[in-house]
Tab-separated table of C-alpha atoms in Angstrom:
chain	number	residue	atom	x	y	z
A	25	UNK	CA	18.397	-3.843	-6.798
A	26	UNK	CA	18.771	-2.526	-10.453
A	27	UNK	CA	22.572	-3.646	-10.449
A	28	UNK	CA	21.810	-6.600	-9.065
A	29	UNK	CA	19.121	-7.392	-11.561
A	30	UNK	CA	21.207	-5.954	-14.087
A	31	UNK	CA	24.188	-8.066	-13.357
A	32	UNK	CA	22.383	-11.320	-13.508
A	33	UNK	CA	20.239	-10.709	-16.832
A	34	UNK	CA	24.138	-9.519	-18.212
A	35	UNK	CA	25.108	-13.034	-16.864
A	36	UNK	CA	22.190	-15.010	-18.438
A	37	UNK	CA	23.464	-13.565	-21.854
A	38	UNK	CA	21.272	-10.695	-22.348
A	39	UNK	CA	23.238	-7.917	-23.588
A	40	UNK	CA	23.837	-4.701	-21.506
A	41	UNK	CA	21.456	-2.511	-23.385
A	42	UNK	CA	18.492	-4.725	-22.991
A	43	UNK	CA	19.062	-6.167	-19.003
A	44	UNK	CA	19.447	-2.227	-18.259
A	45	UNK	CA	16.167	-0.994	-20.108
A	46	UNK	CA	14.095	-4.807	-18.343
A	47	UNK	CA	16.495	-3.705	-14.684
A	48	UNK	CA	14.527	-0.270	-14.947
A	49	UNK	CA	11.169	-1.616	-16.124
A	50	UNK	CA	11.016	-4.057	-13.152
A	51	UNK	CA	12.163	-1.075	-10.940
A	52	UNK	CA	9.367	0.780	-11.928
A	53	UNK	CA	6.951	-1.386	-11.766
A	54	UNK	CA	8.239	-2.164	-8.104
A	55	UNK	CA	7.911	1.140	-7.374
A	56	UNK	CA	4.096	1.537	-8.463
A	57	UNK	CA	3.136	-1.645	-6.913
A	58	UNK	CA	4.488	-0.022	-3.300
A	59	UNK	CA	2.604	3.059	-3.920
A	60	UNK	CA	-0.469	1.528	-4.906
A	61	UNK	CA	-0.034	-0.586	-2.130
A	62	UNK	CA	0.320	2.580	0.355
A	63	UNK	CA	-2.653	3.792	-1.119
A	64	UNK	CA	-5.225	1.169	-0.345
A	65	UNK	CA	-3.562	0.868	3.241
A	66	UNK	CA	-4.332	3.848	4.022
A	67	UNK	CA	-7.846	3.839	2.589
A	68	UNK	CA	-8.054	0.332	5.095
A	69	UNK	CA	-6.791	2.426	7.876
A	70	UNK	CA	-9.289	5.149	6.973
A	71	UNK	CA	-12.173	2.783	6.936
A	72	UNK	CA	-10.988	1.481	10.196
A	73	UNK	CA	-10.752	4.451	11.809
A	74	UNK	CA	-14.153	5.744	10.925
A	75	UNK	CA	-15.994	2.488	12.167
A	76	UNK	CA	-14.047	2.413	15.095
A	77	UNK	CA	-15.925	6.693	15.837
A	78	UNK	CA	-19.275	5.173	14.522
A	79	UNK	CA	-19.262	2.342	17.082
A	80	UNK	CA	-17.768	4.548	19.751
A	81	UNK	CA	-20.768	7.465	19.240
A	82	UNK	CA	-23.412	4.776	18.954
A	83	UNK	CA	-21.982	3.260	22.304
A	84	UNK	CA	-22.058	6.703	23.988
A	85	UNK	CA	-26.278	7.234	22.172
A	86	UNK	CA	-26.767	3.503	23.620
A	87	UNK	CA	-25.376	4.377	27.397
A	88	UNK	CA	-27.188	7.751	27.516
A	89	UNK	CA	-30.814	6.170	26.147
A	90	UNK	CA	-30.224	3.386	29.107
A	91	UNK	CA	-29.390	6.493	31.830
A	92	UNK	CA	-32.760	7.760	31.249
């Protein structure tokens, strides 16, 4: 992606130095936005997963209070 990004700013008439240093800056900020991204999926899935046990347990309290 950086060469390609690279290429095309060289193409648009920026010069080399400056579509290199903007190829590199959008990489990076690519690259945070996927990890931040990663990070609140997994804080979803965490959620998730914990609601899912809470419902489960409270099902299992519920079936044992209507045994009695």
């Amino acid at each position: 992606m950086n060469v390609e990004t690279t290429r095309t700013l060289i193409n648009a008439g920026v010069n080399a130095q400056e579509a290199l240093a903007i190829s590199q800056a959008i990489h990076v900020e690519v690259a945070n936005a996927k990890a931040d991204m990663s990070v609140k999926l997994f804080e979803s899935e965490r959620w998730l997963c914990l609601a899912l046990m809470a419902t489960f347990l409270l099902s299992l309290f519920w079936a044992a209070a209507l045994d009695r």
